[in-house]
Amino acid sequence: MRKRLTLLCALAVLMSLTVIPMTAGAQEEQPDELDAILEDLSSDSVMPHLTTFQAIATANGDTRASGTTGYDQSADYVQTQMESYGYTVTTQEFEFDYYQYNSSSFEQVLPDPTVYVYEEDYLDMTYSGSGAVTADAEGVDLSLGDPAASTSGCEPEDFDGFTAGNVALMQRGTCTFGLKVQNAEDADASAAIIFNQGIEGAEDLFAGTLGSAATTIPAISTDHELGVALQDTNVALTVDAIAETRTTANVLAESSGGDPDDVLMVGGHLDSVAAGPGINDNGSGSGSILAVAEAMADVETDAKLRFAWWGAEELGLIGSFIYTFGDEAQGIEGLSPEEIASIRGYLNFDMVASPNYMLGIYDGDGSSFGISGPNGSDTIEETFQRFYGLEGSPHTATEFSGRSDYLGFILLDIPSGGLFTGAEGIKTEAEEEMFGGAAGVAYDECYHQPCDTIDNVNTDALDINVDAIAFTTYNWAVDPSFEDVPEDHLFHDDITWLARERITFGCNPPDNTLFCPEDSVTRGQMAAFLKRTMEVPASETDHFEDDDESIFEDDINAIAEANITIGCNPPDNTNFCPEDTVSRQQMASFLVRAFSMEGDESADRFTDDDFSVHEGDIDVLAENRVTIGCNPPDNTEYCPLDDVTRGQMAAFIHRADVNLDVTTNVVEAAQVGEAFTR
């Protein structure tokens, strides 16, 4: 049975303002359980772990980078802690290309002697080779007149006539940096300089990676203006770096309870960059996960909890991609289709205590940045929003940019989300108003620097975020149920599915201990159910005149924009009638339009709907096995004028989901690492 949440949908804050009750007969105890967890957790729960990570870094050259003893000791510490909490711990070892930058220099010798400044004028490229070179900079197939067309260095033929021993000066564009540098090395270049392409958004100094330690010549990057100016100059270039294959490991820990075929994963990367101890990036996420794991150790969850600390994230999300996709060359298998289907969601925590923080939630529904996660990612976002709302805390969206370990899970269509408090980006004035701190200053001025120490952690951000992590982990690991839906209820399985999918939280907010299965569904409620189920995008158009006071106005406008409804007062259709109840015949049309069902509209399957303008949709609904009728066992009738109850509605939507394929936007695989490798 497919256990993972394939149709998780937007969580309406107005539908539920307190903790979701979880098991029948324990409606009072479960909220108290979560309340107790949140009461006990604070930044004080996390700081001892960060202190340990700092001590490990201090004892190991001020780093916890994968492939170093600092990382190995951090992994051992996590394993020891998790085993002491009662989790089963495994490690997943793998080889990777290690990179450590030590120093560099770059200057123009002739005709205009100039010393360039590291991080202002140039950067080393990750996996650069080491060496000292003084030679002429020779342009390679540059496209300065039409920079968008640049293929500089992408073909071996680009180096026809290239002078051996010169520095290959190449322009960004079309192919990977690694291929450009490999072709340059094959043409006997002594070093490589890649300057930015020169189109909008690709003009400034950039950080890039060669992807592996396959080449040995020094390689640096510059902005477009400097790169153009370096043509026909003589330059002196040195890079001192380590680029070699090493071994590291992911650390995975599972709870003893929970369904092994229904898993919630919670993770973050454990490694730092080679340049520093990485206490905010990402000791803060790693330590918070440890604290939450300890707090959740005795909780009886429906889903099995699987916590993960990823290795080699700083060199390109390597550990999490090893886990999700495997590595054939190393004989490591990725997740099987069955394992993918078993993961109900992945929560990622990377930098959750930045000094000049913002409280960022990954934009699961794509409403802020235009890239949404798989179905369910929007609901993860909404769960975090619900927590901050309960706390009265401001929050903002942060982009699914592909820069952290959620990416592999998104590419496998697994619902994903998490928190992020900012890295090298600059805090805006609006964010200063929301969160305090200083506008015009980086969220973390010590990002990837030696100063990312225990003193680089904002305990206020850490204090609220460790609770946010626990709140969302709990609510995603423990399934909701209702007092008025016993296990022998006709629609128990359908209502349980609806609640698990976060399409509903109940009918009596803020407690939401009831579902009210016998109540009739209103048109406003129907709009909300369909919008969440189908993940219908929001609409900026006010389609109707009579829903301005309805809490479902946004849902109504969304389904109108999607042509699921045109209104309730034809031919004008200026009204939606949000408080009117939904009849079974209307439900048929709603579902046929929402799910784009196809079928024979003239089949005449029932004897009591010949009068109905919805008869064709009723026949299509039956052909798609969403209904069989209303008078079993004969089922010759549909009862088109009867109101739809909330229990029936759950069954209709559940069957439609099972019988029809519903998809959503996901980040395309082609986007993986594009900003850093090309």
CSV table of N, CA and C in Angstrom, one decimal, residues 432-548:
chain,number,residue,atom,x,y,z
A,432,GLU,N,14.3,44.0,8.8
A,432,GLU,CA,14.7,44.6,10.1
A,432,GLU,C,13.4,45.0,10.9
A,433,GLU,N,12.4,45.5,10.2
A,433,GLU,CA,11.2,45.8,10.9
A,433,GLU,C,10.5,44.6,11.5
A,434,MET,N,10.6,43.5,10.8
A,434,MET,CA,10.0,42.2,11.3
A,434,MET,C,10.8,41.6,12.4
A,435,PHE,N,12.1,41.5,12.3
A,435,PHE,CA,12.9,40.6,13.1
A,435,PHE,C,14.0,41.4,14.0
A,436,GLY,N,14.1,42.7,13.8
A,436,GLY,CA,15.2,43.4,14.4
A,436,GLY,C,16.5,43.2,13.6
A,437,GLY,N,17.6,43.4,14.3
A,437,GLY,CA,18.9,43.3,13.6
A,437,GLY,C,19.2,44.5,12.8
A,438,ALA,N,20.0,44.3,11.8
A,438,ALA,CA,20.5,45.4,11.0
A,438,ALA,C,20.2,45.2,9.5
A,439,ALA,N,19.5,46.1,8.9
A,439,ALA,CA,19.3,46.1,7.4
A,439,ALA,C,20.6,46.5,6.8
A,440,GLY,N,20.8,45.9,5.6
A,440,GLY,CA,22.0,46.2,4.8
A,440,GLY,C,23.2,45.4,5.3
A,441,VAL,N,23.0,44.5,6.2
A,441,VAL,CA,24.1,43.6,6.7
A,441,VAL,C,23.7,42.2,6.4
A,442,ALA,N,24.7,41.3,6.2
A,442,ALA,CA,24.5,39.9,5.9
A,442,ALA,C,23.8,39.3,7.1
A,443,TYR,N,23.0,38.3,6.9
A,443,TYR,CA,22.3,37.5,7.9
A,443,TYR,C,23.4,36.9,8.8
A,444,ASP,N,24.5,36.4,8.1
A,444,ASP,CA,25.6,35.8,8.9
A,444,ASP,C,26.9,36.2,8.2
A,445,GLU,N,27.5,37.2,8.8
A,445,GLU,CA,28.7,37.8,8.3
A,445,GLU,C,29.9,36.8,8.4
A,446,CYS,N,29.7,35.7,9.2
A,446,CYS,CA,30.7,34.7,9.4
A,446,CYS,C,30.4,33.5,8.6
A,447,TYR,N,29.5,33.6,7.7
A,447,TYR,CA,29.2,32.4,6.8
A,447,TYR,C,30.4,31.9,6.1
A,448,HIS,N,30.7,30.6,6.3
A,448,HIS,CA,31.8,29.9,5.7
A,448,HIS,C,33.2,30.6,6.0
A,449,GLN,N,33.2,31.2,7.2
A,449,GLN,CA,34.4,31.8,7.7
A,449,GLN,C,34.9,31.2,9.0
A,450,PRO,N,36.2,31.5,9.3
A,450,PRO,CA,36.7,31.0,10.6
A,450,PRO,C,35.9,31.5,11.8
A,451,CYS,N,35.2,32.6,11.7
A,451,CYS,CA,34.5,33.2,12.8
A,451,CYS,C,33.2,32.6,13.1
A,452,ASP,N,32.8,31.5,12.3
A,452,ASP,CA,31.5,30.8,12.6
A,452,ASP,C,31.7,29.9,13.8
A,453,THR,N,31.8,30.5,15.0
A,453,THR,CA,32.1,29.8,16.2
A,453,THR,C,30.9,29.8,17.1
A,454,ILE,N,31.0,29.4,18.3
A,454,ILE,CA,29.9,29.3,19.3
A,454,ILE,C,29.4,30.7,19.6
A,455,ASP,N,30.2,31.8,19.3
A,455,ASP,CA,29.8,33.1,19.5
A,455,ASP,C,29.0,33.7,18.3
A,456,ASN,N,28.8,32.9,17.3
A,456,ASN,CA,28.1,33.3,16.1
A,456,ASN,C,26.7,32.8,16.0
A,457,VAL,N,26.1,32.5,17.1
A,457,VAL,CA,24.8,31.9,17.2
A,457,VAL,C,23.8,32.9,17.9
A,458,ASN,N,22.7,33.1,17.3
A,458,ASN,CA,21.7,34.0,17.9
A,458,ASN,C,20.7,33.0,18.7
A,459,THR,N,20.8,33.1,20.0
A,459,THR,CA,20.0,32.2,20.8
A,459,THR,C,18.5,32.5,20.8
A,460,ASP,N,18.1,33.7,20.4
A,460,ASP,CA,16.7,34.0,20.3
A,460,ASP,C,16.1,33.2,19.1
A,461,ALA,N,16.8,33.3,18.0
A,461,ALA,CA,16.4,32.5,16.8
A,461,ALA,C,16.4,31.0,17.1
A,462,LEU,N,17.5,30.6,17.8
A,462,LEU,CA,17.6,29.2,18.2
A,462,LEU,C,16.5,28.7,19.1
A,463,ASP,N,16.1,29.6,20.0
A,463,ASP,CA,15.1,29.3,21.0
A,463,ASP,C,13.7,29.0,20.3
A,464,ILE,N,13.3,29.9,19.4
A,464,ILE,CA,12.0,29.7,18.8
A,464,ILE,C,12.1,28.6,17.7
A,465,ASN,N,13.2,28.4,17.0
A,465,ASN,CA,13.3,27.5,15.9
A,465,ASN,C,13.3,26.0,16.4
A,466,VAL,N,14.0,25.8,17.6
A,466,VAL,CA,14.0,24.4,18.1
A,466,VAL,C,12.5,24.0,18.4
A,467,ASP,N,11.7,24.9,18.9
A,467,ASP,CA,10.3,24.6,19.1
A,467,ASP,C,9.6,24.4,17.8
A,468,ALA,N,9.9,25.2,16.8
A,468,ALA,CA,9.2,25.0,15.5
A,468,ALA,C,9.5,23.7,14.9
A,469,ILE,N,10.8,23.2,15.1
A,469,ILE,CA,11.2,21.9,14.6
A,469,ILE,C,10.4,20.8,15.3
A,470,ALA,N,10.3,20.9,16.6
A,470,ALA,CA,9.6,19.9,17.4
A,470,ALA,C,8.1,19.9,17.0
A,471,PHE,N,7.5,21.1,16.9
A,471,PHE,CA,6.1,21.2,16.6
A,471,PHE,C,5.8,20.5,15.3
A,472,THR,N,6.5,20.8,14.3
A,472,THR,CA,6.3,20.3,12.9
A,472,THR,C,6.6,18.8,12.9
A,473,THR,N,7.7,18.4,13.5
A,473,THR,CA,8.0,17.0,13.6
A,473,THR,C,6.9,16.2,14.2
A,474,TYR,N,6.4,16.6,15.3
A,474,TYR,CA,5.3,16.0,16.1
A,474,TYR,C,4.1,15.9,15.2
A,475,ASN,N,3.7,17.0,14.6
A,475,ASN,CA,2.4,17.0,13.9
A,475,ASN,C,2.5,16.3,12.6
A,476,TRP,N,3.7,16.0,12.1
A,476,TRP,CA,3.8,15.2,10.9
A,476,TRP,C,4.1,13.8,11.2
A,477,ALA,N,4.4,13.4,12.4
A,477,ALA,CA,4.7,12.0,12.7
A,477,ALA,C,3.5,11.4,13.4
A,478,VAL,N,2.6,12.1,14.0
A,478,VAL,CA,1.4,11.6,14.7
A,478,VAL,C,0.2,12.0,13.9
A,479,ASP,N,-0.6,11.0,13.5
A,479,ASP,CA,-1.8,11.2,12.7
A,479,ASP,C,-3.0,11.7,13.5
A,480,PRO,N,-3.7,12.6,12.9
A,480,PRO,CA,-4.9,13.1,13.6
A,480,PRO,C,-6.1,12.1,13.5
A,481,SER,N,-7.0,12.1,14.5
A,481,SER,CA,-8.2,11.4,14.4
A,481,SER,C,-9.3,12.1,15.2
A,482,PHE,N,-10.5,11.7,15.2
A,482,PHE,CA,-11.6,12.5,15.8
A,482,PHE,C,-12.5,11.6,16.7
A,483,GLU,N,-13.0,12.2,17.7
A,483,GLU,CA,-13.9,11.5,18.7
A,483,GLU,C,-15.2,11.0,18.1
A,484,ASP,N,-15.7,11.7,17.1
A,484,ASP,CA,-17.0,11.3,16.5
A,484,ASP,C,-16.8,10.5,15.3
A,485,VAL,N,-15.6,9.9,15.0
A,485,VAL,CA,-15.4,9.0,13.9
A,485,VAL,C,-14.8,7.7,14.4
A,486,PRO,N,-15.6,6.8,15.0
A,486,PRO,CA,-15.0,5.6,15.5
A,486,PRO,C,-14.5,4.7,14.4
A,487,GLU,N,-13.8,3.7,14.7
A,487,GLU,CA,-13.2,2.9,13.7
A,487,GLU,C,-14.2,2.1,12.8
A,488,ASP,N,-15.4,1.9,13.4
A,488,ASP,CA,-16.4,1.2,12.6
A,488,ASP,C,-17.3,2.1,11.8
A,489,HIS,N,-17.0,3.4,11.8
A,489,HIS,CA,-17.8,4.4,11.0
A,489,HIS,C,-17.6,4.1,9.5
A,490,LEU,N,-18.7,4.2,8.8
A,490,LEU,CA,-18.7,3.9,7.4
A,490,LEU,C,-17.6,4.6,6.6
A,491,PHE,N,-17.3,5.9,7.0
A,491,PHE,CA,-16.3,6.7,6.3
A,491,PHE,C,-15.0,6.9,7.1
A,492,HIS,N,-14.8,6.0,8.1
A,492,HIS,CA,-13.6,6.2,8.9
A,492,HIS,C,-12.3,6.3,8.1
A,493,ASP,N,-12.1,5.3,7.2
A,493,ASP,CA,-10.8,5.3,6.4
A,493,ASP,C,-10.7,6.6,5.5
A,494,ASP,N,-11.8,7.0,5.0
A,494,ASP,CA,-11.8,8.2,4.1
A,494,ASP,C,-11.5,9.5,4.9
A,495,ILE,N,-12.1,9.6,6.1
A,495,ILE,CA,-11.9,10.8,6.9
A,495,ILE,C,-10.5,10.8,7.5
A,496,THR,N,-10.0,9.6,7.9
A,496,THR,CA,-8.6,9.5,8.4
A,496,THR,C,-7.7,9.9,7.3
A,497,TRP,N,-7.9,9.5,6.1
A,497,TRP,CA,-7.0,9.9,4.9
A,497,TRP,C,-7.1,11.4,4.7
A,498,LEU,N,-8.3,12.0,4.8
A,498,LEU,CA,-8.5,13.4,4.6
A,498,LEU,C,-7.7,14.2,5.6
A,499,ALA,N,-7.7,13.7,6.9
A,499,ALA,CA,-7.0,14.4,8.0
A,499,ALA,C,-5.5,14.2,7.8
A,500,ARG,N,-5.1,13.0,7.5
A,500,ARG,CA,-3.7,12.7,7.3
A,500,ARG,C,-3.1,13.6,6.2
A,501,GLU,N,-3.9,13.8,5.2
A,501,GLU,CA,-3.4,14.6,4.1
A,501,GLU,C,-3.5,16.1,4.4
A,502,ARG,N,-4.0,16.5,5.6
A,502,ARG,CA,-4.1,17.9,6.0
A,502,ARG,C,-5.0,18.7,5.1
A,503,ILE,N,-6.0,18.0,4.6
A,503,ILE,CA,-7.1,18.6,3.8
A,503,ILE,C,-8.1,19.2,4.8
A,504,THR,N,-8.2,18.5,6.0
A,504,THR,CA,-9.0,19.0,7.1
A,504,THR,C,-8.4,18.8,8.4
A,505,PHE,N,-8.7,19.7,9.4
A,505,PHE,CA,-8.3,19.5,10.7
A,505,PHE,C,-9.4,19.3,11.7
A,506,GLY,N,-10.7,19.3,11.2
A,506,GLY,CA,-11.8,19.1,12.1
A,506,GLY,C,-12.8,20.2,11.9
A,507,CYS,N,-13.8,20.2,12.8
A,507,CYS,CA,-15.0,21.1,12.6
A,507,CYS,C,-15.2,22.0,13.8
A,508,ASN,N,-14.4,21.8,14.9
A,508,ASN,CA,-14.7,22.6,16.1
A,508,ASN,C,-13.4,23.3,16.6
A,509,PRO,N,-12.9,24.2,15.7
A,509,PRO,CA,-11.7,24.9,16.2
A,509,PRO,C,-11.9,25.7,17.4
A,510,PRO,N,-10.9,25.9,18.3
A,510,PRO,CA,-9.6,25.6,18.0
A,510,PRO,C,-9.2,24.1,18.5
A,511,ASP,N,-10.1,23.4,19.2
A,511,ASP,CA,-9.8,22.1,19.7
A,511,ASP,C,-9.7,21.1,18.5
A,512,ASN,N,-10.6,21.1,17.6
A,512,ASN,CA,-10.7,20.2,16.5
A,512,ASN,C,-10.6,18.8,16.9
A,513,THR,N,-11.4,18.4,17.9
A,513,THR,CA,-11.5,17.0,18.3
A,513,THR,C,-12.6,16.3,17.6
A,514,LEU,N,-13.4,17.0,16.8
A,514,LEU,CA,-14.6,16.5,16.0
A,514,LEU,C,-14.4,16.7,14.5
A,515,PHE,N,-15.1,15.8,13.7
A,515,PHE,CA,-15.1,16.0,12.3
A,515,PHE,C,-16.5,16.4,11.8
A,516,CYS,N,-17.5,16.1,12.6
A,516,CYS,CA,-18.9,16.3,12.2
A,516,CYS,C,-19.3,15.7,10.9
A,517,PRO,N,-19.1,14.3,10.8
A,517,PRO,CA,-19.3,13.6,9.5
A,517,PRO,C,-20.7,13.7,9.0
A,518,GLU,N,-21.7,14.0,9.8
A,518,GLU,CA,-23.1,14.0,9.4
A,518,GLU,C,-23.5,15.4,8.9
A,519,ASP,N,-22.7,16.4,9.2
A,519,ASP,CA,-23.1,17.8,8.8
A,519,ASP,C,-23.0,17.9,7.3
A,520,SER,N,-23.9,18.8,6.8
A,520,SER,CA,-23.8,19.1,5.3
A,520,SER,C,-22.6,20.0,5.0
A,521,VAL,N,-22.1,19.8,3.8
A,521,VAL,CA,-21.0,20.6,3.4
A,521,VAL,C,-21.5,21.9,2.7
A,522,THR,N,-21.0,23.0,3.0
A,522,THR,CA,-21.3,24.3,2.4
A,522,THR,C,-20.5,24.5,1.1
A,523,ARG,N,-20.9,25.4,0.3
A,523,ARG,CA,-20.2,25.6,-1.0
A,523,ARG,C,-18.8,26.3,-0.6
A,524,GLY,N,-18.8,27.1,0.4
A,524,GLY,CA,-17.5,27.7,0.8
A,524,GLY,C,-16.5,26.6,1.3
A,525,GLN,N,-17.0,25.7,2.1
A,525,GLN,CA,-16.2,24.6,2.6
A,525,GLN,C,-15.7,23.7,1.4
A,526,MET,N,-16.6,23.5,0.5
A,526,MET,CA,-16.2,22.7,-0.7
A,526,MET,C,-15.1,23.3,-1.4
A,527,ALA,N,-15.2,24.7,-1.6
A,527,ALA,CA,-14.1,25.4,-2.3
A,527,ALA,C,-12.8,25.2,-1.6
A,528,ALA,N,-12.8,25.2,-0.2
A,528,ALA,CA,-11.5,25.0,0.5
A,528,ALA,C,-11.0,23.6,0.3
A,529,PHE,N,-11.9,22.6,0.4
A,529,PHE,CA,-11.5,21.2,0.3
A,529,PHE,C,-10.8,21.0,-1.1
A,530,LEU,N,-11.5,21.5,-2.1
A,530,LEU,CA,-10.9,21.3,-3.5
A,530,LEU,C,-9.6,22.1,-3.7
A,531,LYS,N,-9.6,23.3,-3.2
A,531,LYS,CA,-8.3,24.1,-3.4
A,531,LYS,C,-7.2,23.3,-2.7
A,532,ARG,N,-7.4,22.8,-1.5
A,532,ARG,CA,-6.3,22.2,-0.8
A,532,ARG,C,-5.9,20.8,-1.5
A,533,THR,N,-7.0,20.1,-1.9
A,533,THR,CA,-6.7,18.8,-2.5
A,533,THR,C,-5.9,19.0,-3.8
A,534,MET,N,-6.4,19.9,-4.7
A,534,MET,CA,-5.8,20.1,-6.0
A,534,MET,C,-4.6,21.0,-6.0
A,535,GLU,N,-4.3,21.7,-4.9
A,535,GLU,CA,-3.3,22.7,-4.8
A,535,GLU,C,-3.5,23.7,-5.9
A,536,VAL,N,-4.7,24.2,-6.0
A,536,VAL,CA,-5.0,25.2,-6.9
A,536,VAL,C,-4.3,26.5,-6.6
A,537,PRO,N,-3.6,27.2,-7.5
A,537,PRO,CA,-2.9,28.4,-7.2
A,537,PRO,C,-3.9,29.5,-6.8
A,538,ALA,N,-3.4,30.5,-6.0
A,538,ALA,CA,-4.2,31.6,-5.6
A,538,ALA,C,-4.6,32.5,-6.7
A,539,SER,N,-5.7,33.2,-6.6
A,539,SER,CA,-6.1,34.2,-7.6
A,539,SER,C,-6.1,35.6,-7.0
A,540,GLU,N,-5.7,36.5,-7.8
A,540,GLU,CA,-5.8,37.9,-7.4
A,540,GLU,C,-7.1,38.6,-7.8
A,541,THR,N,-7.9,37.8,-8.5
A,541,THR,CA,-9.2,38.4,-9.0
A,541,THR,C,-10.3,38.1,-8.0
A,542,ASP,N,-11.1,39.1,-7.7
A,542,ASP,CA,-12.3,39.0,-6.9
A,542,ASP,C,-13.5,38.6,-7.8
A,543,HIS,N,-13.8,37.3,-7.8
A,543,HIS,CA,-14.7,36.8,-8.8
A,543,HIS,C,-16.2,37.0,-8.5
A,544,PHE,N,-16.5,37.1,-7.2
A,544,PHE,CA,-17.9,37.2,-6.8
A,544,PHE,C,-18.2,38.3,-5.8
A,545,GLU,N,-19.5,38.7,-5.7
A,545,GLU,CA,-19.9,39.8,-4.9
A,545,GLU,C,-20.3,39.4,-3.5
A,546,ASP,N,-20.6,38.1,-3.3
A,546,ASP,CA,-21.3,37.8,-2.0
A,546,ASP,C,-20.4,37.0,-1.1
A,547,ASP,N,-19.0,37.0,-1.3
A,547,ASP,CA,-18.2,36.2,-0.5
A,547,ASP,C,-17.1,37.0,0.3
A,548,ASP,N,-17.3,38.4,0.3
A,548,ASP,CA,-16.3,39.2,0.9
A,548,ASP,C,-16.2,39.0,2.4
